[in-house]
Amino acid sequence: MKALCYNGIGDLRTERVPDPAILNPKDAIIRVKLSSVCGSDLHLLNGYVPSMREGDIIGHEFMGEVVEVGSEVKKLRKGDRVVVGSIIGCGECHYCKSQEWSLCDNSNPHAWMPEKVYGDATAGIFGYSHAFGGYAGSHAEFIRVPFADHGAFVIPENITDESAVFVSDAVPTGFMAADMANIRPGSVVAVWGCGGVGQMAIQSAFLLGASRVIAIDREPERLRTAREISGAEVLDFSQVNIQEALREMTGGRGPDSCIDAVGMEAVSEGLDYYYDKAKQFVRLETDRPIVLREAIVACRKGGTVSIVGVYGGLIDAVPMGAAMNKALTFRMGQQHSQKYIPQLLEHLQSGKLDPSFLLTHRMTLDQGMLGYDMFNKKQTMRVVFEPAA
Amino acid sequence: MTDKKKPVSQVLGIGQIEPEVSGSSRLNVGSTERIWSAAGGAFLLTFGLRQGSLLTALAGGYLAYRGASGHCPISERIGRNTAEAENQVPDAIEISKSLTINRPREEVYKYWRQLENLPRFMFHLKEVTQIDPRRSHWVAKLADTKLASVLGKVEWEARIIEEVENERLVWKSVEGARIDNAGEVRFVDSPDGEGTEIHAVIHYRPPVGQLGGAIMKLFNPTFKQMIKQDLRRFKQLMETGEIATIKGQTSGRLKENQPLDKPSSEYASTDEKHEGLML
Ligand SMILES: NC(=O)c1ccc[n+]([C@@H]2O[C@H](COP(=O)([O-])OP(=O)(O)OC[C@H]3O[C@@H](n4cnc5c(N)ncnc54)[C@H](O)[C@@H]3O)[C@@H](O)[C@H]2O)c1
Ligand SMILES: [Zn+2]
Ligand SMILES: [Zn+2]
């Protein structure tokens, strides 16, 4: 089959590789119909997530059709049209049973790798480096899905492929960001980052009762989408002082909830960007926590900072004094796909959420490198590959 | 490093059992020969592990073992003894590991107590056979190579010296084992009452000699890692019925034929470009 493989930093190649096979009784093989790029892939491609190997197939946001099931797969059937969560959960460990699927004890065959630096191992993730299991990703004609009865969800008929594909990652991540943000009726929520995840966080915040959402980015097209489709008020951080603007827009209080949907590769117009960039370059710091710092300072006293933007290692100069003395609540994590997907499919069915606008370019796998080039430069919201094309 | 800290067995109050002094704790390789064996072996072992070659690592491990232990199973078989006759007994080294399994204690204990099950998750074992309720016979898994045939079968006998059903198992290797070992596994209800904490403490006596001690210290993290992996696989098997793996999956490292045209890209020239490993 054809697959899009990592070959080094900033180097992807479409290659012919063997078809995947069932390796464990609870595996299924899915024929991938649509597979999307995600901001997390950029962290891999730009070299910020260690333990990538040449030849790794990337991609973790996908939907398709079940073509083969292992002997212990009970619910899925050949021919089912399914969306698969990006995060692999066994469904049996303490964490999966508590709906904290991204903390699964059993799905990461390389548990010893993160254990060394994180003190513990978290769930395996498709196409997302060997520290997260080394599983082959979805930018391929077929993919092996472990614990398939838990990870693959049958898509109701009235939901299109183009909507369903984002229920794999962008929708549950954005929804979890809002879910963790302690939103009450009337809350004012600020969302940093207007990529796919940020857009879904904005819409989910409204769904959970926010009265206003203020979205922050500098990409004009993404800001336009946040305003016109997702319904947010928007701030361009290249044009305005974010701290000042947020405070003035909230009657001097600051937002009740602040969502970081940017993560470790945040950029800024200020000096702190060069400070973090320099430190990152000489490895004194692995991540640039520009948004995290901004959110902590902006957040109202007693408010909540909800982090879904990915951080991988060490960060520097976090205003802990502000966080502590303002009694902030921090919530964060990789998304718990399996917990959210069923209710999100209902929201799509009822029309409360419609992520299909995130698909701005459709490409073949052969155009993989081109697609990621455009995505890295924010010239597209999300490129979706059609492996069969 | 952590030498001065209390062993975990003392903190937990379990597994304070000493292995026998036999087998490898006796000397039959003289010191000069041992130093060369150990040094060459350690090199091969490290090299083999780096290269991912089990054969080289095994050969290295054998030499290092022979050097470090002053005990050569081959010399023993042909009745060769080059040792200076001094008899020291080294202190036992402790490895301990605990984890929690989300299954009832009776079920976890039952699976473990059926010792024949152990090789399903202890990948360094080939088979375990119960001889009688107390005694069992253990065979290590070696690659099917020339080296393995030189080494012969690596096997030993162990005896359960204490057993409390669903609670604990204490064992000792029987006189003459390659590496004298003893240990205890305890099964305790987890605080929420839903799972089982399993605590394993293993003591093994490093092969005699100063060099032996030093080299065994080098190996210790590897052994510890091995035990940890064993327990982790046990947990996976008990909770999910399978062991998570990517072995045998597809990747670009298994190309069917030449790569397709590489699309030209401006991407690779971004200023972010610097080599990978950061943690
Ligand atoms: N927690 C999870 O499970 C999970 C799942 C998916 C994605 N993610 C993470 O979420 C983040 C966003 O993902 P995405 O797919 O939307 O990525 P994306 O790259 O499409 O979007 C990121 C956006 O952040 C903007 N940005 C950069 N610096 C900023 C700043 N200082 N202030 C405000 N905006 C800024 C960029 O202009 C861009 O529009 C990434 O870090 C990704 O890894 C996490
Ligand atoms: Zn993602
Ligand atoms: Zn689990």
CSV table of C-alpha atoms and ligand atoms in Angstrom, one decimal, chain A residues 88-97 100-107 123 147 150, chain B residues 235 239-240, ligand 3:
chain,number,residue,atom,x,y,z
A,88,ILE,CA,-5.4,4.1,21.9
A,89,GLY,CA,-7.1,2.8,25.1
A,90,CYS,CA,-7.4,-0.8,26.3
A,91,GLY,CA,-10.8,-0.3,27.9
A,92,GLU,CA,-9.9,-2.4,30.9
A,93,CYS,CA,-7.3,-0.6,33.1
A,94,HIS,CA,-8.2,1.6,35.9
A,95,TYR,CA,-7.8,4.8,33.8
A,96,CYS,CA,-9.9,3.6,30.8
A,97,LYS,CA,-12.6,2.5,33.2
A,100,GLU,CA,-9.4,8.9,31.4
A,101,TRP,CA,-8.5,7.1,28.2
A,102,SER,CA,-5.3,9.0,27.3
A,103,LEU,CA,-3.8,7.8,30.5
A,104,CYS,CA,-4.3,4.1,29.6
A,105,ASP,CA,-1.9,1.8,31.4
A,106,ASN,CA,-1.7,-0.8,28.7
A,107,SER,CA,-1.7,0.6,25.2
A,123,ALA,CA,-1.5,5.9,26.3
A,147,PHE,CA,-8.5,-2.5,21.0
A,150,HIS,CA,-13.1,0.6,22.2
B,235,LYS,CA,-0.7,-6.7,34.0
B,239,GLU,CA,-6.4,-6.8,32.3
B,240,THR,CA,-6.8,-7.1,28.5
C,3,ZN,ZN,-6.5,1.2,29.5
